[in-house]
Coordinates of C-alpha atoms and ligand atoms in Angstrom, one line a residue:
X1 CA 44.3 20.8 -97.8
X2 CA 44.9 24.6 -98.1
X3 CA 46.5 25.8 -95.6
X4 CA 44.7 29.0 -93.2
X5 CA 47.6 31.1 -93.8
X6 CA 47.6 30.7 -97.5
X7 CA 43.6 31.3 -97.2
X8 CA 44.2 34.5 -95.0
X9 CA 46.5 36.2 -97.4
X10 CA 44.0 35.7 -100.2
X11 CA 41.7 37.5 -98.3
X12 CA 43.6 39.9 -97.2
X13 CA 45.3 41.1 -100.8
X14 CA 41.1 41.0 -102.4
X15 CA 38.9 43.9 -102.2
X16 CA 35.9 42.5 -103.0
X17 CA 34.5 39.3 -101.0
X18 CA 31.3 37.2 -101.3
X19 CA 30.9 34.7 -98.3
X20 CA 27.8 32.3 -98.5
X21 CA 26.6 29.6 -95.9
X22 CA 24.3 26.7 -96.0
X23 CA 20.3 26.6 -96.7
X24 CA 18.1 25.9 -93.7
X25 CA 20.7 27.7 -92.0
X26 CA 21.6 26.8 -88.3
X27 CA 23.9 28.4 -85.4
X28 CA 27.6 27.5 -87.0
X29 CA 26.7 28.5 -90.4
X30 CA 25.5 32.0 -89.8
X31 CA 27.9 32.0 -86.8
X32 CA 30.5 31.0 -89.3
X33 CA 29.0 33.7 -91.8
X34 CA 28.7 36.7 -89.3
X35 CA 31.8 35.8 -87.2
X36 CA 34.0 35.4 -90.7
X37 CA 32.5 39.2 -91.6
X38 CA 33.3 40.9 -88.5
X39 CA 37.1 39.5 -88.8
X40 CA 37.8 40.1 -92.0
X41 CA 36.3 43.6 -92.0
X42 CA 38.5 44.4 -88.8
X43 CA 41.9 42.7 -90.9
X44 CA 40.8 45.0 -93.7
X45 CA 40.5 48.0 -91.1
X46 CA 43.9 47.7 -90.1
X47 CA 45.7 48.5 -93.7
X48 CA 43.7 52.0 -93.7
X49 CA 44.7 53.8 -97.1
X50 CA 43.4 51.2 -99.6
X51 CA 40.6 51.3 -102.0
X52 CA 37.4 50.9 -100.4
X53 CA 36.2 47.2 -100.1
X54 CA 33.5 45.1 -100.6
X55 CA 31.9 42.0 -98.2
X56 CA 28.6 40.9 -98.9
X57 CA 27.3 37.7 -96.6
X58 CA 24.2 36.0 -98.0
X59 CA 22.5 32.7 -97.1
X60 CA 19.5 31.9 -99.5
X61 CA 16.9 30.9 -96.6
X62 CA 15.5 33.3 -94.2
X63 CA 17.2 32.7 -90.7
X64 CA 15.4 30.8 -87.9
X65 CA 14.5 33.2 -85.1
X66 CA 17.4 31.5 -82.7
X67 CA 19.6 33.0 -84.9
X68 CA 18.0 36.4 -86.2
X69 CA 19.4 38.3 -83.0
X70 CA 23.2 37.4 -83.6
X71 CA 25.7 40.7 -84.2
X72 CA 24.9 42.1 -87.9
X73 CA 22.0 39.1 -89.0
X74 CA 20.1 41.8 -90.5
X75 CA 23.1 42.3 -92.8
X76 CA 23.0 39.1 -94.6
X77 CA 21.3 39.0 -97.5
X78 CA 19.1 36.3 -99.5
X79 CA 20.4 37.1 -103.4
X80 CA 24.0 38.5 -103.8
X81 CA 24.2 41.4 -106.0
X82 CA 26.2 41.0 -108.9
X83 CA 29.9 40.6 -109.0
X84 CA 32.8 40.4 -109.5
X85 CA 34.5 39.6 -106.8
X86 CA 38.3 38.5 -105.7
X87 CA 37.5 35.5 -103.4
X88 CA 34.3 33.6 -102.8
X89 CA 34.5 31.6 -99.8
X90 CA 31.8 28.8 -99.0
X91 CA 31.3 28.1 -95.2
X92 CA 29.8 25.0 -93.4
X93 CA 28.5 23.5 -96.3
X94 CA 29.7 20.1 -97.6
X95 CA 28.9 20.7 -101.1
X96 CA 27.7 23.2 -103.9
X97 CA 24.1 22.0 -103.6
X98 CA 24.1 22.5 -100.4
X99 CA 24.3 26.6 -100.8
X100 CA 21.1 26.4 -103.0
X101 CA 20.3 29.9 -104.9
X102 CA 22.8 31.8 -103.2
X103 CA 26.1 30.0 -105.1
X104 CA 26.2 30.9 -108.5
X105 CA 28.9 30.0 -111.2
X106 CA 29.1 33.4 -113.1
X107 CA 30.1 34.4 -109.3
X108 CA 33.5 32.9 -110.1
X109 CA 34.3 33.6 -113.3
X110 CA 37.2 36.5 -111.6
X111 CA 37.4 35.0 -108.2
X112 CA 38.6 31.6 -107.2
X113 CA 36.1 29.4 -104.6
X114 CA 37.1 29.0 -101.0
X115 CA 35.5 26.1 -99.0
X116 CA 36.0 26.4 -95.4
X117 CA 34.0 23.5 -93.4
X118 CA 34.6 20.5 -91.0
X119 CA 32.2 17.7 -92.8
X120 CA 33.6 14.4 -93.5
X121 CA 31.1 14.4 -96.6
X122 CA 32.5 17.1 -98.0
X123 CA 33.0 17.0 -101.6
X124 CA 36.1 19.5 -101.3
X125 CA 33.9 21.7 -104.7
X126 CA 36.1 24.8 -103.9
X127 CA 39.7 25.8 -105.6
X128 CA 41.0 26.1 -102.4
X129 CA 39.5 23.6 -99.4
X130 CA 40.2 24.1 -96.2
X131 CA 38.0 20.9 -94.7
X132 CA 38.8 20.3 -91.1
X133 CA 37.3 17.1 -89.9
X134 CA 38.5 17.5 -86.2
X135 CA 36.9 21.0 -86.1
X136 CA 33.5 20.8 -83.5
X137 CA 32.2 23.4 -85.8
X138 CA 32.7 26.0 -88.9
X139 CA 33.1 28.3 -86.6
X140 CA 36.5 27.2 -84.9
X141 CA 37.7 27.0 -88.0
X142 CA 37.0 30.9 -88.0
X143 CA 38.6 31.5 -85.0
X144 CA 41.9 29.7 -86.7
X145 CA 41.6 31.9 -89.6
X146 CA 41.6 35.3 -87.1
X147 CA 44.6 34.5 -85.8
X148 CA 46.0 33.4 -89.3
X149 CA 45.0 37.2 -90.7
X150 CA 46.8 38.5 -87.1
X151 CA 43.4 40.2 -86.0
X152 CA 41.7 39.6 -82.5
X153 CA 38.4 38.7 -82.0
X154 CA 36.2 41.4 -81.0
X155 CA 32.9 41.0 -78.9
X156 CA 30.6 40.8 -81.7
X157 CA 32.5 38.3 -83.7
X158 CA 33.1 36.3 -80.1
X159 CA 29.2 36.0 -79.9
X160 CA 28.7 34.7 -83.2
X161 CA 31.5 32.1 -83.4
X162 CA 30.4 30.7 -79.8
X163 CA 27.2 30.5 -80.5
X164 CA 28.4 28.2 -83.6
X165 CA 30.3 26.7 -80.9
X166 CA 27.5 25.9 -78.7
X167 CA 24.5 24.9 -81.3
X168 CA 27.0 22.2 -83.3
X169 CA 27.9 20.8 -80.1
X170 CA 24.5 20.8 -78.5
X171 CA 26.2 22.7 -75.6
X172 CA 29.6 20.7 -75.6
X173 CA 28.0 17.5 -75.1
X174 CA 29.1 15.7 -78.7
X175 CA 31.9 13.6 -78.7
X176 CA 34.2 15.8 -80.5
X177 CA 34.4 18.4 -78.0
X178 CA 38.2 18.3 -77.0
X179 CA 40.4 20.2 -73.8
X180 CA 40.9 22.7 -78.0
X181 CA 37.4 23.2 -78.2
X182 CA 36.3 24.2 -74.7
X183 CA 40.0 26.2 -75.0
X184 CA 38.3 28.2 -78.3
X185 CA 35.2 28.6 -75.7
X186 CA 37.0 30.5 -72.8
X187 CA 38.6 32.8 -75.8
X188 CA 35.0 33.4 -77.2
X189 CA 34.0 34.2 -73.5
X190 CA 37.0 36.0 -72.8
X191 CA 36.2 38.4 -76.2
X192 CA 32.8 39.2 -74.6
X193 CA 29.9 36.7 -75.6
X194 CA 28.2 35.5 -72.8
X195 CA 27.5 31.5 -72.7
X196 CA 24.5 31.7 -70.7
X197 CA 22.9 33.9 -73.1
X198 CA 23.7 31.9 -75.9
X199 CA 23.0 28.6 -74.8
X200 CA 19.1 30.2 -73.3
X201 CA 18.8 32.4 -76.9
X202 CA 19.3 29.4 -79.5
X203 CA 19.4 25.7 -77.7
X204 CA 16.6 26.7 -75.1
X205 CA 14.5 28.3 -77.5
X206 CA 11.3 26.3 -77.9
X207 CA 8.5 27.9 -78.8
X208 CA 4.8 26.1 -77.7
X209 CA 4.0 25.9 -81.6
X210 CA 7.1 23.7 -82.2
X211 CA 6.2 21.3 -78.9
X212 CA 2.9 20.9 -79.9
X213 CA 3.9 20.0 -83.6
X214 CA 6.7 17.5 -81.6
X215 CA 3.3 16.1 -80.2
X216 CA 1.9 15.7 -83.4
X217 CA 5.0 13.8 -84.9
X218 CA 5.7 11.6 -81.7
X219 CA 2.4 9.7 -82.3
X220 CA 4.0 8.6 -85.4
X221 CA 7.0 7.2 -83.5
X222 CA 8.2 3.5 -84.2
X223 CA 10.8 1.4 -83.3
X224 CA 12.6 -1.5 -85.0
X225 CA 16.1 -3.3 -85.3
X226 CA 16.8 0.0 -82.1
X227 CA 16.0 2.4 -85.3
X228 CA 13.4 5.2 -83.9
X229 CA 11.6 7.1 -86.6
X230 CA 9.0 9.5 -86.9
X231 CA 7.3 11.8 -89.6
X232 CA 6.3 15.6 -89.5
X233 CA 3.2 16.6 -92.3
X234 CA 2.8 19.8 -93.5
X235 CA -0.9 19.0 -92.6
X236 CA 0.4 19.0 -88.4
X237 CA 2.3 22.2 -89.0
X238 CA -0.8 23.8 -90.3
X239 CA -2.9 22.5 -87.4
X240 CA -0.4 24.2 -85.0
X241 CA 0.9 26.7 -86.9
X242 CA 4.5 25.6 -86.7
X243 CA 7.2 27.1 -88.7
X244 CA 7.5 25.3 -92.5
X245 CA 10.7 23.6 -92.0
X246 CA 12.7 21.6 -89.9
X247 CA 12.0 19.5 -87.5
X248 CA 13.2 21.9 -84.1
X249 CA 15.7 19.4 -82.9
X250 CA 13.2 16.4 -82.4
X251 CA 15.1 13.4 -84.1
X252 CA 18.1 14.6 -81.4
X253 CA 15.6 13.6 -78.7
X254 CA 14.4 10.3 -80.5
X255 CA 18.2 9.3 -80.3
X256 CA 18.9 9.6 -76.7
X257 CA 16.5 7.0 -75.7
X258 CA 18.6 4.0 -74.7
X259 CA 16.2 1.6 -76.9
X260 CA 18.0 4.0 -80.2
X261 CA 20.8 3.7 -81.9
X262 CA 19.8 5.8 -85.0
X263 CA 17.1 7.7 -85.1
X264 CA 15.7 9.8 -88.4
X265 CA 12.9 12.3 -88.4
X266 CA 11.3 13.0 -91.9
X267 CA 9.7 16.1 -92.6
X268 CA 7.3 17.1 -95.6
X269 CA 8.6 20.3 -96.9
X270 CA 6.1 23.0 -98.8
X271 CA 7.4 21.9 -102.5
X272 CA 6.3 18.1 -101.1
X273 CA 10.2 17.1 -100.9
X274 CA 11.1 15.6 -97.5
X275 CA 13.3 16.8 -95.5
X276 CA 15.4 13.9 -93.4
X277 CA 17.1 14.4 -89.9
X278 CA 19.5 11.3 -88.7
X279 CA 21.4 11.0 -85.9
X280 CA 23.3 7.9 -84.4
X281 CA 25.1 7.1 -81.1
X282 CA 28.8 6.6 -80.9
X283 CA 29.3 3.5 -83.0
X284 CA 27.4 4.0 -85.8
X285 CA 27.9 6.0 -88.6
X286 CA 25.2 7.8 -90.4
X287 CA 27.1 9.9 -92.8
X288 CA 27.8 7.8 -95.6
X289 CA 23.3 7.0 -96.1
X290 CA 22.7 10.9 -96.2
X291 CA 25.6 11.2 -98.8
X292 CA 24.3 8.0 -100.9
X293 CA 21.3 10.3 -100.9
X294 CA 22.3 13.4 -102.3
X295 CA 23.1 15.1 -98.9
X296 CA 25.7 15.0 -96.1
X297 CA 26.6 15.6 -92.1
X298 CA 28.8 13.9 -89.6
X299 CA 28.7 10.2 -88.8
X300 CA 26.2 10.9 -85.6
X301 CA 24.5 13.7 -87.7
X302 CA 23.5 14.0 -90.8
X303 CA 20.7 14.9 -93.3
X304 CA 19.5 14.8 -96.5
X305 CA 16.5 16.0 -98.8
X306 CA 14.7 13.4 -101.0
X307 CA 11.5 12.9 -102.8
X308 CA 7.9 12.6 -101.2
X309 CA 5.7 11.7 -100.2
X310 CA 6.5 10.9 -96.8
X311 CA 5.9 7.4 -97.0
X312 CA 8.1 7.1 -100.5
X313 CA 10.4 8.6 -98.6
X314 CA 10.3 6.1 -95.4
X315 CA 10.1 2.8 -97.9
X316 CA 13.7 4.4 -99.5
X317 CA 15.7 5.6 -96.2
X318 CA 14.5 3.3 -93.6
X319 CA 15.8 -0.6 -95.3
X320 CA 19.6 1.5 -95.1
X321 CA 19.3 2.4 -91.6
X322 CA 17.9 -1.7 -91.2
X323 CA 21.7 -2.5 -92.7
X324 CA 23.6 -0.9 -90.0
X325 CA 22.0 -2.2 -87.1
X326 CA 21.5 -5.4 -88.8
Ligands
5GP401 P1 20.0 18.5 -89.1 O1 19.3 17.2 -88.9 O2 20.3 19.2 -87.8 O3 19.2 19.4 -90.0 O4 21.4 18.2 -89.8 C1 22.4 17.5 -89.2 C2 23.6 17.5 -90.0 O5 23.4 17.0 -91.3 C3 24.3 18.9 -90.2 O6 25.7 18.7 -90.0 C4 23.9 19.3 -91.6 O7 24.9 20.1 -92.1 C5 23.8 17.9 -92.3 N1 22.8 18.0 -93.3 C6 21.4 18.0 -93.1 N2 20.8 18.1 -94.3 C7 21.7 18.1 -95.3 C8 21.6 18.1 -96.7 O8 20.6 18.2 -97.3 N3 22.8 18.2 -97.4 C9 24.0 18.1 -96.7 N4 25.1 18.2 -97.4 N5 24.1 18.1 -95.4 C10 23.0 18.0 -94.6
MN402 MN1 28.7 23.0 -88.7

């Protein structure tokens, strides 16, 4: 694995950056994104007398409103402008794929690619992979990195990497939250982002629309062999004007009834693809079935998008969930 220090001086000798983070992006990749921006500009502010630089951050999905109001969103772009570029660094996403129009190869015909992420699917697609598995998030990676290019973390770049903090852990509650992680926490807090405001500005935020869609979905809920599933149409988002994608954290309610060990929510998307959420308790290991799929996540959370219709999709996913609580 490449080590942070090695990463940081990369970064530091190249004047021109491109950082990119995942589609259907969520609170640790445009934490990651935003809190990796505001550290590297401040480690290029420090050697004042150098050619002017160049950082561009892009995701190629719109972000969720949860996530617009974080420090310099309105930054990011959809479609990087043309290169080149020293060092293209890839953040919180386990594979190429997985950065959809944003990731181009002509991107890196000067510069070399950087993966920095903590998925155990990761397919380690960059020259230089930094993949921390023991990392609650992307974004604790980041903090690892400011301290491996010497620079402290300011307020804005403390509000962005916490709230990566907070959203991958679901408020501290996973199992990988260590004595480290809640340690990177008081840091964040200590820099000036304020946890309450975090936690009531992305977790909290649940707009009627989206619990009237969960509404929707739930009378689709089934159980069997303790795997819960349920399906989100693009006909129910329509009849409650809910947002086209995702499924607003509803298959990490389906898992903590006690009846569920794995639970998976599948969601039509607007090109008729479907989107599926799993999640698992402590035990079992959904990972490895969103990889076999084309996709990727942690062993109690993962994802992948397959082809509809919704019940194609069911008939395929459902018989691999069947093996692991067989
Ligand atoms: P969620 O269900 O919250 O969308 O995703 C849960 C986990 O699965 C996250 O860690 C996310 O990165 C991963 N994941 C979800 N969908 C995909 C996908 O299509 N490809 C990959 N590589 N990972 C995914
Ligand atoms: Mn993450």
């Amino acid at each position: 694995m490449a080590a942070l220090i090695e990463i940081a001086g990369l970064l530091r000798r190249a004047g021109r950056v491109l950082a990119l983070t995942h589609i259907a992006p969520d609170g640790d990749a445009i934490g990651s994104l935003l809190g990796f921006g505001w550290i590297l500009r401040r480690a290029w502010q420090s050697e004042p007398g150098r050619p002017a630089r160049r950082l561009i951050l892009a995701c190629a999905d719109p972000l969720p409103p949860q996530i617009q109001w974080l420090p310099g969103a309105d930054d990011i772009v959809r479609e990087p402008p043309a290169g080149p570029w020293d060092a293209v660094v890839a953040l919180d996403a386990s594979d190429a794929l997985r950065l959809g129009t944003a990731f181009r190869p002509q991107d890196l015909a000067t510069a070399p690619l950087v993966v920095i992420d903590h998925h155990i699917t990761n397919l380690r697609f960059g020259a230089l992979n930094h993949v921390d598995l023991t990392a609650a998030a992307t974004a604790q990676i980041i903090v690892e990195l400011a301290d491996a290019l010497g620079v402290a973390i300011g307020p804005e770049a403390a509000v962005c990497l916490l709230a990566g903090l907070v959203t991958d852990t679901l408020g501290f509650r996973t199992t990988n939250v260590t004595v480290e992680v809640m340690a990177t926490a008081m840091r964040l807090m200590q820099a000036g982002a304020s946890l309450s405001e975090i936690v009531e500005r992305t977790l909290n935020h649940r707009p009627l629309s989206l619990l009237r869609l969960w509404s929707l979905a739930l009378t689709t809920l089934q159980l069997e062999q303790r795997v819960a599933w349920a399906s989100i149409s693009q006909a129910m988002r329509e009849q409650v004007n809910a947002p086209a994608t995702g499924d607003g954290g509803l298959v990490g309610q389906l898992i903590n009834a006690p009846e569920v060990v794995i639970a998976a929510v599948f969601a039509e998307t607007t090109t008729g693809k479907v989107e599926v959420g799993l999640r698992a308790k402590a035990g079992y290991d959904v990972s490895q079935v969103a990889l076999s799929l084309g996709g990727g996540g942690h062993p109690q959370a993962a994802g992948c998008t397959i082809a509809g219709p919704l019940a194609a999709a069911e008939a395929r996913v459902l018989p691999l969930l069947f093996q692991l609580t067989a």
